[in-house]
Amino acid sequence: MNEIFITTDGVVYHEHKAVSDILCFLGYRITMDNSFTLRSFFRTLERYPVLKKLNNFIPSFIEEYNASPDKACFSDTVEYFQIGKIIEMTGFPGNPGIETYITLQGIKDDKTIDIKSLWLSNMLDMLLQQGFLKHIIFGDKIDTFTFDTSFNLFEFIDGIAWALSFHNMPAECRLKSDF
């Protein structure tokens, strides 16, 4: 199986050798270190700068990442983050279709937590785990099927960037507390 391993320092290994030319591994299935965090994700982008070109949102995230503290970027609203996949059948009757996308969700007490209100500076040191593929049929969230899945490197990078794009609000729009 074409598989790569990503460390917490952002180093990608293939067959126990550090990878230098990352582009030929975009289609490879990833496995992450058990201590992998969102900070590890950004370390991977730093180590392999060409990956920053995979999604137009990444440069703004890099700026926010660089402005964040070097440690202790946690949120007490979630235990860890989970990247997952959704396959949803839509448009029946009429024009049936399939939509596929990546999700990034918070998990606490085995429940999914919406994390769109969290800022990157509150997320960087939270664990990131691979989740499941959920198959939703015609919007019926009750009869959702859940499967084990894997992610290739491209899905991983682009999917996290896309999910984080819902978090990136200009500083002027953020609510601040004087308490």
CSV table of N, CA and C in Angstrom, one decimal:
chain,number,residue,atom,x,y,z
A,1,MET,N,0.8,-1.2,0.0
A,1,MET,CA,0.0,0.0,0.0
A,1,MET,C,0.9,1.2,0.0
A,2,ASN,N,0.5,2.2,-0.8
A,2,ASN,CA,1.2,3.5,-0.8
A,2,ASN,C,0.9,4.3,0.4
A,3,GLU,N,1.7,4.3,1.4
A,3,GLU,CA,1.4,5.0,2.7
A,3,GLU,C,2.6,5.8,3.1
A,4,ILE,N,2.3,6.9,3.8
A,4,ILE,CA,3.3,7.8,4.4
A,4,ILE,C,2.9,8.0,5.8
A,5,PHE,N,3.9,8.4,6.6
A,5,PHE,CA,3.8,8.7,8.0
A,5,PHE,C,4.2,10.1,8.3
A,6,ILE,N,3.4,10.9,9.1
A,6,ILE,CA,3.7,12.3,9.4
A,6,ILE,C,4.0,12.4,10.9
A,7,THR,N,5.1,13.0,11.2
A,7,THR,CA,5.5,13.1,12.6
A,7,THR,C,4.9,14.5,13.2
A,8,THR,N,5.0,14.6,14.5
A,8,THR,CA,4.5,15.9,15.1
A,8,THR,C,5.4,17.1,14.7
A,9,ASP,N,6.6,16.8,14.2
A,9,ASP,CA,7.5,17.9,13.7
A,9,ASP,C,7.2,18.2,12.3
A,10,GLY,N,6.3,17.5,11.6
A,10,GLY,CA,5.9,17.8,10.3
A,10,GLY,C,6.8,17.0,9.2
A,11,VAL,N,7.6,16.1,9.7
A,11,VAL,CA,8.4,15.3,8.7
A,11,VAL,C,7.6,14.2,8.2
A,12,VAL,N,7.6,14.0,6.9
A,12,VAL,CA,6.9,12.9,6.2
A,12,VAL,C,7.9,11.8,5.9
A,13,TYR,N,7.5,10.6,6.3
A,13,TYR,CA,8.3,9.4,6.0
A,13,TYR,C,7.6,8.4,5.1
A,14,HIS,N,8.4,7.9,4.2
A,14,HIS,CA,7.9,6.8,3.3
A,14,HIS,C,8.9,5.7,3.4
A,15,GLU,N,8.5,4.5,3.8
A,15,GLU,CA,9.3,3.3,4.0
A,15,GLU,C,10.5,3.7,4.9
A,16,HIS,N,10.2,4.4,6.0
A,16,HIS,CA,11.2,4.7,7.1
A,16,HIS,C,12.3,5.7,6.6
A,17,LYS,N,12.0,6.4,5.5
A,17,LYS,CA,13.0,7.4,5.0
A,17,LYS,C,12.3,8.7,4.9
A,18,ALA,N,12.9,9.8,5.4
A,18,ALA,CA,12.3,11.1,5.3
A,18,ALA,C,12.2,11.5,3.8
A,19,VAL,N,11.0,12.1,3.5
A,19,VAL,CA,10.7,12.5,2.2
A,19,VAL,C,11.2,13.9,1.9
A,20,SER,N,11.8,14.2,0.8
A,20,SER,CA,12.2,15.6,0.4
A,20,SER,C,11.3,16.1,-0.7
A,21,ASP,N,11.1,15.3,-1.7
A,21,ASP,CA,10.2,15.7,-2.8
A,21,ASP,C,8.8,15.3,-2.5
A,22,ILE,N,8.0,16.1,-1.9
A,22,ILE,CA,6.7,15.8,-1.4
A,22,ILE,C,5.6,15.6,-2.4
A,23,LEU,N,5.7,16.3,-3.5
A,23,LEU,CA,4.6,16.3,-4.5
A,23,LEU,C,4.2,14.9,-5.0
A,24,CYS,N,5.1,14.0,-5.2
A,24,CYS,CA,4.8,12.7,-5.7
A,24,CYS,C,4.1,11.8,-4.7
A,25,PHE,N,3.9,12.3,-3.4
A,25,PHE,CA,3.3,11.6,-2.4
A,25,PHE,C,1.9,12.1,-2.1
A,26,LEU,N,1.4,13.0,-2.9
A,26,LEU,CA,0.0,13.6,-2.6
A,26,LEU,C,-1.1,12.6,-2.6
A,27,GLY,N,-1.0,11.5,-3.4
A,27,GLY,CA,-2.0,10.5,-3.4
A,27,GLY,C,-1.8,9.4,-2.4
A,28,TYR,N,-0.8,9.5,-1.6
A,28,TYR,CA,-0.5,8.4,-0.7
A,28,TYR,C,-1.3,8.5,0.6
A,29,ARG,N,-1.8,7.4,1.1
A,29,ARG,CA,-2.5,7.3,2.4
A,29,ARG,C,-1.6,7.8,3.5
A,30,ILE,N,-2.2,8.6,4.4
A,30,ILE,CA,-1.4,9.1,5.5
A,30,ILE,C,-1.7,8.4,6.8
A,31,THR,N,-0.7,8.3,7.6
A,31,THR,CA,-0.9,7.9,9.0
A,31,THR,C,-0.1,9.0,9.8
A,32,MET,N,-0.7,9.4,10.9
A,32,MET,CA,-0.1,10.5,11.7
A,32,MET,C,0.4,9.9,13.1
A,33,ASP,N,1.4,10.6,13.6
A,33,ASP,CA,1.8,10.3,14.9
A,33,ASP,C,0.7,10.4,15.9
A,34,ASN,N,0.6,9.6,17.0
A,34,ASN,CA,-0.5,9.7,18.0
A,34,ASN,C,-0.6,11.0,18.6
A,35,SER,N,0.5,11.8,18.6
A,35,SER,CA,0.5,13.1,19.3
A,35,SER,C,0.4,14.3,18.3
A,36,PHE,N,-0.1,14.0,17.1
A,36,PHE,CA,-0.2,14.9,16.0
A,36,PHE,C,-1.3,16.0,16.4
A,37,THR,N,-1.0,17.3,16.2
A,37,THR,CA,-1.8,18.4,16.5
A,37,THR,C,-2.0,19.3,15.3
A,38,LEU,N,-2.8,20.3,15.4
A,38,LEU,CA,-2.9,21.3,14.3
A,38,LEU,C,-1.6,22.0,14.2
A,39,ARG,N,-0.8,22.2,15.2
A,39,ARG,CA,0.5,22.8,15.1
A,39,ARG,C,1.4,21.9,14.2
A,40,SER,N,1.3,20.6,14.4
A,40,SER,CA,2.0,19.6,13.6
A,40,SER,C,1.6,19.8,12.1
A,41,PHE,N,0.4,20.1,11.9
A,41,PHE,CA,-0.1,20.3,10.5
A,41,PHE,C,0.6,21.5,9.9
A,42,PHE,N,0.7,22.6,10.7
A,42,PHE,CA,1.4,23.8,10.2
A,42,PHE,C,2.9,23.5,10.1
A,43,ARG,N,3.5,22.7,10.9
A,43,ARG,CA,4.9,22.4,10.8
A,43,ARG,C,5.2,21.6,9.5
A,44,THR,N,4.2,20.8,9.1
A,44,THR,CA,4.3,20.1,7.8
A,44,THR,C,4.3,21.1,6.7
A,45,LEU,N,3.5,22.1,6.7
A,45,LEU,CA,3.4,23.1,5.7
A,45,LEU,C,4.7,23.9,5.6
A,46,GLU,N,5.3,24.2,6.8
A,46,GLU,CA,6.6,24.9,6.9
A,46,GLU,C,7.7,24.1,6.3
A,47,ARG,N,7.7,22.8,6.6
A,47,ARG,CA,8.8,21.9,6.1
A,47,ARG,C,8.7,21.7,4.6
A,48,TYR,N,7.5,21.7,4.1
A,48,TYR,CA,7.3,21.4,2.7
A,48,TYR,C,6.5,22.6,2.1
A,49,PRO,N,7.2,23.7,1.8
A,49,PRO,CA,6.5,24.9,1.4
A,49,PRO,C,5.6,24.8,0.2
A,50,VAL,N,5.9,23.9,-0.7
A,50,VAL,CA,5.1,23.7,-1.9
A,50,VAL,C,3.6,23.3,-1.6
A,51,LEU,N,3.4,22.7,-0.4
A,51,LEU,CA,2.1,22.3,0.0
A,51,LEU,C,1.2,23.5,0.3
A,52,LYS,N,1.8,24.6,0.6
A,52,LYS,CA,1.0,25.9,0.8
A,52,LYS,C,0.3,26.3,-0.4
A,53,LYS,N,0.7,25.8,-1.6
A,53,LYS,CA,0.0,26.2,-2.8
A,53,LYS,C,-1.2,25.4,-3.1
A,54,LEU,N,-1.5,24.4,-2.3
A,54,LEU,CA,-2.6,23.5,-2.6
A,54,LEU,C,-4.0,24.1,-2.3
A,55,ASN,N,-4.0,25.2,-1.5
A,55,ASN,CA,-5.3,25.8,-1.1
A,55,ASN,C,-5.0,27.3,-1.0
A,56,ASN,N,-5.9,28.1,-1.5
A,56,ASN,CA,-5.7,29.6,-1.5
A,56,ASN,C,-5.9,30.2,-0.1
A,57,PHE,N,-6.5,29.4,0.9
A,57,PHE,CA,-6.7,30.0,2.2
A,57,PHE,C,-5.4,29.8,3.1
A,58,ILE,N,-4.5,28.9,2.7
A,58,ILE,CA,-3.3,28.6,3.5
A,58,ILE,C,-2.5,29.8,3.9
A,59,PRO,N,-2.2,30.7,3.0
A,59,PRO,CA,-1.3,31.8,3.3
A,59,PRO,C,-1.9,32.7,4.5
A,60,SER,N,-3.2,32.9,4.6
A,60,SER,CA,-3.7,33.6,5.7
A,60,SER,C,-3.6,32.8,7.0
A,61,PHE,N,-3.8,31.5,6.9
A,61,PHE,CA,-3.6,30.7,8.1
A,61,PHE,C,-2.2,30.7,8.6
A,62,ILE,N,-1.2,30.7,7.7
A,62,ILE,CA,0.2,30.8,8.1
A,62,ILE,C,0.4,32.1,8.8
A,63,GLU,N,-0.1,33.2,8.4
A,63,GLU,CA,0.1,34.4,9.1
A,63,GLU,C,-0.5,34.3,10.5
A,64,GLU,N,-1.7,33.8,10.7
A,64,GLU,CA,-2.3,33.6,12.0
A,64,GLU,C,-1.5,32.7,12.8
A,65,TYR,N,-1.1,31.6,12.2
A,65,TYR,CA,-0.2,30.6,12.9
A,65,TYR,C,1.1,31.3,13.5
A,66,ASN,N,1.7,32.0,12.6
A,66,ASN,CA,2.9,32.7,13.0
A,66,ASN,C,2.7,33.8,14.1
A,67,ALA,N,1.5,34.3,14.2
A,67,ALA,CA,1.2,35.3,15.2
A,67,ALA,C,0.7,34.7,16.5
A,68,SER,N,0.5,33.4,16.5
A,68,SER,CA,0.0,32.7,17.7
A,68,SER,C,1.1,32.4,18.7
A,69,PRO,N,0.8,32.1,19.9
A,69,PRO,CA,1.8,31.7,20.9
A,69,PRO,C,2.5,30.4,20.5
A,70,ASP,N,3.7,30.2,21.0
A,70,ASP,CA,4.5,29.0,20.6
A,70,ASP,C,4.0,27.8,21.3
A,71,LYS,N,3.2,27.9,22.3
A,71,LYS,CA,2.7,26.8,23.1
A,71,LYS,C,1.4,27.1,23.8
A,72,ALA,N,0.8,26.1,24.4
A,72,ALA,CA,-0.4,26.3,25.2
A,72,ALA,C,-1.6,26.9,24.5
A,73,CYS,N,-1.8,26.5,23.2
A,73,CYS,CA,-2.9,27.0,22.4
A,73,CYS,C,-4.0,25.9,22.5
A,74,PHE,N,-4.8,25.9,23.6
A,74,PHE,CA,-5.8,24.9,23.8
A,74,PHE,C,-7.2,25.6,24.0
A,75,SER,N,-8.2,24.8,23.9
A,75,SER,CA,-9.6,25.2,24.2
A,75,SER,C,-10.2,24.1,25.1
A,76,ASP,N,-10.9,24.6,26.1
A,76,ASP,CA,-11.5,23.7,27.1
A,76,ASP,C,-12.9,23.2,26.6
A,77,THR,N,-13.3,23.7,25.4
A,77,THR,CA,-14.6,23.3,24.9
A,77,THR,C,-14.6,21.9,24.2
A,78,VAL,N,-13.4,21.5,23.8
A,78,VAL,CA,-13.2,20.2,23.1
A,78,VAL,C,-12.1,19.4,23.7
A,79,GLU,N,-12.1,18.1,23.5
A,79,GLU,CA,-11.0,17.2,24.0
A,79,GLU,C,-10.0,17.1,22.9
A,80,TYR,N,-10.5,16.9,21.6
A,80,TYR,CA,-9.5,16.8,20.5
A,80,TYR,C,-10.3,17.1,19.2
A,81,PHE,N,-9.6,17.2,18.1
A,81,PHE,CA,-10.2,17.4,16.8
A,81,PHE,C,-10.2,16.2,16.0
A,82,GLN,N,-11.1,16.0,15.1
A,82,GLN,CA,-11.2,14.9,14.3
A,82,GLN,C,-11.5,15.3,12.8
A,83,ILE,N,-10.7,14.8,11.9
A,83,ILE,CA,-10.9,15.0,10.5
A,83,ILE,C,-11.7,13.8,10.0
A,84,GLY,N,-12.8,14.1,9.2
A,84,GLY,CA,-13.6,13.1,8.7
A,84,GLY,C,-14.0,13.4,7.3
A,85,LYS,N,-14.8,12.4,6.7
A,85,LYS,CA,-15.3,12.6,5.3
A,85,LYS,C,-16.8,12.4,5.4
A,86,ILE,N,-17.5,13.1,4.5
A,86,ILE,CA,-18.9,13.0,4.3
A,86,ILE,C,-19.1,12.7,2.8
A,87,ILE,N,-19.9,11.7,2.5
A,87,ILE,CA,-20.5,11.5,1.2
A,87,ILE,C,-22.0,11.6,1.3
A,88,GLU,N,-22.6,12.5,0.6
A,88,GLU,CA,-24.0,12.8,0.7
A,88,GLU,C,-24.7,12.7,-0.6
A,89,MET,N,-25.7,11.8,-0.7
A,89,MET,CA,-26.5,11.7,-1.8
A,89,MET,C,-27.6,12.9,-1.8
A,90,THR,N,-27.7,13.6,-2.9
A,90,THR,CA,-28.6,14.8,-2.9
A,90,THR,C,-29.5,14.7,-4.1
A,91,GLY,N,-30.6,15.6,-4.0
A,91,GLY,CA,-31.4,15.9,-5.2
A,91,GLY,C,-32.3,14.9,-5.7
A,92,PHE,N,-32.8,13.9,-4.9
A,92,PHE,CA,-33.7,12.9,-5.4
A,92,PHE,C,-35.1,13.2,-4.8
A,93,PRO,N,-36.2,13.2,-5.5
A,93,PRO,CA,-36.2,13.0,-6.9
A,93,PRO,C,-35.8,14.3,-7.6
A,94,GLY,N,-35.5,14.2,-8.8
A,94,GLY,CA,-35.0,15.4,-9.6
A,94,GLY,C,-33.7,15.1,-10.2
A,95,ASN,N,-32.7,15.9,-9.8
A,95,ASN,CA,-31.3,15.7,-10.3
A,95,ASN,C,-30.5,15.1,-9.2
A,96,PRO,N,-30.4,13.8,-9.1
A,96,PRO,CA,-29.6,13.2,-8.0
A,96,PRO,C,-28.1,13.5,-8.3
A,97,GLY,N,-27.4,13.6,-7.1
A,97,GLY,CA,-26.0,13.8,-7.2
A,97,GLY,C,-25.3,13.3,-5.9
A,98,ILE,N,-24.0,13.4,-6.0
A,98,ILE,CA,-23.2,13.0,-4.8
A,98,ILE,C,-22.3,14.2,-4.5
A,99,GLU,N,-22.2,14.5,-3.2
A,99,GLU,CA,-21.3,15.5,-2.7
A,99,GLU,C,-20.3,14.9,-1.8
A,100,THR,N,-19.1,15.1,-1.9
A,100,THR,CA,-18.0,14.6,-1.0
A,100,THR,C,-17.2,15.7,-0.5
A,101,TYR,N,-17.0,15.7,0.9
A,101,TYR,CA,-16.2,16.8,1.5
A,101,TYR,C,-15.6,16.3,2.8
A,102,ILE,N,-14.6,17.1,3.2
A,102,ILE,CA,-13.9,16.8,4.4
A,102,ILE,C,-14.4,17.6,5.5
A,103,THR,N,-14.5,17.1,6.8
A,103,THR,CA,-14.9,17.9,7.9
A,103,THR,C,-13.8,17.9,9.0
A,104,LEU,N,-13.9,19.0,9.7
A,104,LEU,CA,-13.0,19.1,10.9
A,104,LEU,C,-13.9,19.5,12.1
A,105,GLN,N,-14.0,18.6,13.0
A,105,GLN,CA,-14.9,18.8,14.1
A,105,GLN,C,-14.2,18.6,15.5
A,106,GLY,N,-14.8,19.2,16.5
A,106,GLY,CA,-14.3,19.0,17.8
A,106,GLY,C,-15.1,17.8,18.4
A,107,ILE,N,-14.4,17.1,19.3
A,107,ILE,CA,-15.0,15.9,20.0
A,107,ILE,C,-14.8,16.2,21.5
A,108,LYS,N,-15.9,16.0,22.2
A,108,LYS,CA,-15.9,16.1,23.7
A,108,LYS,C,-17.0,15.1,24.2
A,109,ASP,N,-16.5,14.3,25.2
A,109,ASP,CA,-17.4,13.3,25.7
A,109,ASP,C,-18.1,12.4,24.6
A,110,ASP,N,-17.4,12.1,23.6
A,110,ASP,CA,-17.8,11.3,22.5
A,110,ASP,C,-19.0,11.9,21.7
A,111,LYS,N,-19.1,13.2,21.8
A,111,LYS,CA,-20.1,14.0,21.0
A,111,LYS,C,-19.3,15.0,20.1
A,112,THR,N,-19.9,15.2,19.0
A,112,THR,CA,-19.4,16.2,18.0
A,112,THR,C,-19.7,17.6,18.5
A,113,ILE,N,-18.7,18.5,18.5
A,113,ILE,CA,-18.8,19.9,18.9
A,113,ILE,C,-18.5,20.8,17.8
A,114,ASP,N,-19.3,21.8,17.5
A,114,ASP,CA,-19.1,22.7,16.4
A,114,ASP,C,-17.9,23.6,16.9
A,115,ILE,N,-16.9,23.8,16.1
A,115,ILE,CA,-15.7,24.5,16.4
A,115,ILE,C,-15.5,25.8,15.6
A,116,LYS,N,-16.5,26.2,14.9
A,116,LYS,CA,-16.3,27.4,14.0
A,116,LYS,C,-16.1,28.7,14.8
A,117,SER,N,-16.5,28.7,16.1
A,117,SER,CA,-16.3,29.9,16.9
A,117,SER,C,-14.8,29.9,17.5
A,118,LEU,N,-14.1,28.9,17.4
A,118,LEU,CA,-12.7,28.8,17.9
A,118,LEU,C,-11.7,29.5,17.0
A,119,TRP,N,-10.8,30.2,17.5
A,119,TRP,CA,-9.7,30.8,16.8
A,119,TRP,C,-8.5,29.9,16.7
A,120,LEU,N,-7.8,30.0,15.7
A,120,LEU,CA,-6.6,29.2,15.5
A,120,LEU,C,-5.7,29.2,16.7
A,121,SER,N,-5.6,30.3,17.3
A,121,SER,CA,-4.7,30.4,18.5
A,121,SER,C,-5.2,29.6,19.7
A,122,ASN,N,-6.5,29.1,19.6
A,122,ASN,CA,-7.1,28.2,20.6
A,122,ASN,C,-7.1,26.8,20.2
A,123,MET,N,-6.5,26.5,19.0
A,123,MET,CA,-6.7,25.2,18.5
A,123,MET,C,-5.3,24.5,18.2
A,124,LEU,N,-4.3,25.2,18.1
A,124,LEU,CA,-3.0,24.6,17.6
A,124,LEU,C,-2.5,23.4,18.4
A,125,ASP,N,-2.6,23.4,19.7
A,125,ASP,CA,-2.0,22.3,20.4
A,125,ASP,C,-3.0,21.2,20.8
A,126,MET,N,-4.1,21.2,20.2
A,126,MET,CA,-5.1,20.2,20.4
A,126,MET,C,-4.8,19.0,19.5
A,127,LEU,N,-5.0,17.8,20.0
A,127,LEU,CA,-4.7,16.6,19.2
A,127,LEU,C,-5.7,16.5,18.0
A,128,LEU,N,-5.1,16.0,16.9
A,128,LEU,CA,-5.9,15.8,15.7
A,128,LEU,C,-5.9,14.3,15.3
A,129,GLN,N,-7.0,13.8,15.2
A,129,GLN,CA,-7.1,12.3,14.9
A,129,GLN,C,-7.9,12.2,13.6
A,130,GLN,N,-7.7,11.0,12.9
A,130,GLN,CA,-8.5,10.7,11.8
A,130,GLN,C,-9.8,10.1,12.2
A,131,GLY,N,-10.9,10.5,11.6
A,131,GLY,CA,-12.2,10.0,12.0
A,131,GLY,C,-12.7,9.0,11.0
A,132,PHE,N,-14.0,9.2,10.7
A,132,PHE,CA,-14.7,8.2,9.9
A,132,PHE,C,-15.3,8.9,8.6
A,133,LEU,N,-15.8,8.0,7.7
A,133,LEU,CA,-16.6,8.5,6.6
A,133,LEU,C,-18.0,8.3,7.0
A,134,LYS,N,-18.8,9.3,6.8
A,134,LYS,CA,-20.2,9.2,7.0
A,134,LYS,C,-21.0,9.3,5.7
A,135,HIS,N,-21.9,8.4,5.5
A,135,HIS,CA,-22.6,8.4,4.2
A,135,HIS,C,-24.1,8.8,4.6
A,136,ILE,N,-24.5,9.9,4.1
A,136,ILE,CA,-25.8,10.5,4.3
A,136,ILE,C,-26.6,10.4,3.0
A,137,ILE,N,-27.8,9.8,3.2
A,137,ILE,CA,-28.7,9.5,2.0
A,137,ILE,C,-29.8,10.6,2.0
A,138,PHE,N,-29.8,11.4,1.0
A,138,PHE,CA,-30.8,12.4,0.7
A,138,PHE,C,-31.1,13.3,1.9
A,139,GLY,N,-30.1,13.7,2.7
A,139,GLY,CA,-30.3,14.6,3.8
A,139,GLY,C,-30.8,14.0,5.0
A,140,ASP,N,-31.0,12.7,5.1
A,140,ASP,CA,-31.6,12.0,6.2
A,140,ASP,C,-30.5,11.7,7.2
A,141,LYS,N,-30.3,12.6,8.2
A,141,LYS,CA,-29.2,12.5,9.1
A,141,LYS,C,-29.4,11.3,10.1
A,142,ILE,N,-30.6,10.8,10.2
A,142,ILE,CA,-31.0,9.7,11.1
A,142,ILE,C,-30.4,8.4,10.6
A,143,ASP,N,-30.5,8.2,9.3
A,143,ASP,CA,-30.0,6.9,8.7
A,143,ASP,C,-28.6,7.2,8.1
A,144,THR,N,-27.7,7.7,8.9
A,144,THR,CA,-26.4,7.9,8.4
A,144,THR,C,-25.5,6.6,8.7
A,145,PHE,N,-24.8,6.2,7.7
A,145,PHE,CA,-23.9,5.1,7.8
A,145,PHE,C,-22.5,5.6,8.1
A,146,THR,N,-21.8,4.9,8.9
A,146,THR,CA,-20.4,5.3,9.3
A,146,THR,C,-19.5,4.2,9.0
A,147,PHE,N,-18.3,4.6,8.3
A,147,PHE,CA,-17.3,3.6,7.9
A,147,PHE,C,-15.9,4.1,8.3
A,148,ASP,N,-15.0,3.1,8.5
A,148,ASP,CA,-13.6,3.4,8.6
A,148,ASP,C,-13.2,4.0,7.3
A,149,THR,N,-12.2,4.9,7.3
A,149,THR,CA,-11.8,5.5,6.1
A,149,THR,C,-10.3,5.9,6.2
A,150,SER,N,-9.7,6.3,5.1
A,150,SER,CA,-8.3,6.8,5.1
A,150,SER,C,-8.3,8.1,4.3
A,151,PHE,N,-7.2,8.8,4.5
A,151,PHE,CA,-7.1,10.1,3.8
A,151,PHE,C,-5.7,10.1,3.1
A,152,ASN,N,-5.7,10.6,1.8
A,152,ASN,CA,-4.4,10.8,1.2
A,152,ASN,C,-3.9,12.2,1.6
A,153,LEU,N,-2.7,12.5,1.3
A,153,LEU,CA,-2.0,13.7,1.7
A,153,LEU,C,-2.8,14.9,1.2
A,154,PHE,N,-3.2,14.9,-0.1
A,154,PHE,CA,-3.9,16.0,-0.7
A,154,PHE,C,-5.2,16.3,0.1
A,155,GLU,N,-6.0,15.2,0.3
A,155,GLU,CA,-7.3,15.4,1.0
A,155,GLU,C,-7.0,16.0,2.4
A,156,PHE,N,-6.0,15.5,3.0
A,156,PHE,CA,-5.7,16.0,4.4
A,156,PHE,C,-5.3,17.5,4.4
A,157,ILE,N,-4.4,17.9,3.5
A,157,ILE,CA,-4.0,19.3,3.5
A,157,ILE,C,-5.2,20.2,3.0
A,158,ASP,N,-5.8,19.9,1.9
A,158,ASP,CA,-6.8,20.7,1.4
A,158,ASP,C,-8.1,20.7,2.3
A,159,GLY,N,-8.4,19.5,2.8
A,159,GLY,CA,-9.6,19.4,3.7
A,159,GLY,C,-9.5,20.2,5.0
A,160,ILE,N,-8.3,20.2,5.6
A,160,ILE,CA,-8.1,21.0,6.8
A,160,ILE,C,-8.2,22.5,6.5
A,161,ALA,N,-7.5,22.9,5.4
A,161,ALA,CA,-7.5,24.3,5.0
A,161,ALA,C,-8.9,24.8,4.7
A,162,TRP,N,-9.7,23.9,4.0
A,162,TRP,CA,-11.1,24.3,3.6
A,162,TRP,C,-11.9,24.5,4.9
A,163,ALA,N,-11.8,23.5,5.8
A,163,ALA,CA,-12.5,23.5,7.1
A,163,ALA,C,-12.1,24.8,7.9
A,164,LEU,N,-10.8,25.1,8.0
A,164,LEU,CA,-10.4,26.2,8.8
A,164,LEU,C,-10.8,27.5,8.1
A,165,SER,N,-11.2,27.5,6.8
A,165,SER,CA,-11.6,28.8,6.2
A,165,SER,C,-12.8,29.3,6.8
A,166,PHE,N,-13.6,28.5,7.5
A,166,PHE,CA,-14.8,29.0,8.2
A,166,PHE,C,-14.5,29.7,9.5
A,167,HIS,N,-13.2,29.6,10.0
A,167,HIS,CA,-12.8,30.1,11.2
A,167,HIS,C,-12.1,31.5,11.0
A,168,ASN,N,-11.7,31.8,9.8
A,168,ASN,CA,-10.8,32.9,9.6
A,168,ASN,C,-11.6,34.2,9.4
A,169,MET,N,-11.8,34.9,10.5
A,169,MET,CA,-12.5,36.2,10.4
A,169,MET,C,-11.5,37.3,10.7
A,170,PRO,N,-11.6,38.4,10.0
A,170,PRO,CA,-10.7,39.5,10.3
A,170,PRO,C,-10.7,39.9,11.7
A,171,ALA,N,-9.6,40.3,12.3
A,171,ALA,CA,-9.5,40.7,13.7
A,171,ALA,C,-10.5,41.8,14.0
A,172,GLU,N,-10.9,42.6,13.1
A,172,GLU,CA,-11.8,43.7,13.4
A,172,GLU,C,-13.2,43.2,13.7
A,173,CYS,N,-13.5,42.0,13.2
A,173,CYS,CA,-14.9,41.4,13.4
A,173,CYS,C,-15.0,40.5,14.7
A,174,ARG,N,-13.9,40.3,15.3
A,174,ARG,CA,-13.9,39.4,16.5
A,174,ARG,C,-14.5,40.2,17.7
A,175,LEU,N,-15.3,39.5,18.4
A,175,LEU,CA,-15.8,40.1,19.7
A,175,LEU,C,-14.8,40.0,20.7
A,176,LYS,N,-14.5,41.1,21.4
A,176,LYS,CA,-13.6,41.1,22.5
A,176,LYS,C,-14.2,41.4,23.8
A,177,SER,N,-13.7,40.9,24.8
A,177,SER,CA,-14.2,41.1,26.2
A,177,SER,C,-13.2,42.0,27.0
A,178,ASP,N,-13.7,42.9,27.7
A,178,ASP,CA,-12.9,43.8,28.6
A,178,ASP,C,-12.9,43.3,30.0
A,179,PHE,N,-13.4,42.1,30.2
A,179,PHE,CA,-13.5,41.6,31.6
A,179,PHE,C,-12.2,41.0,32.1
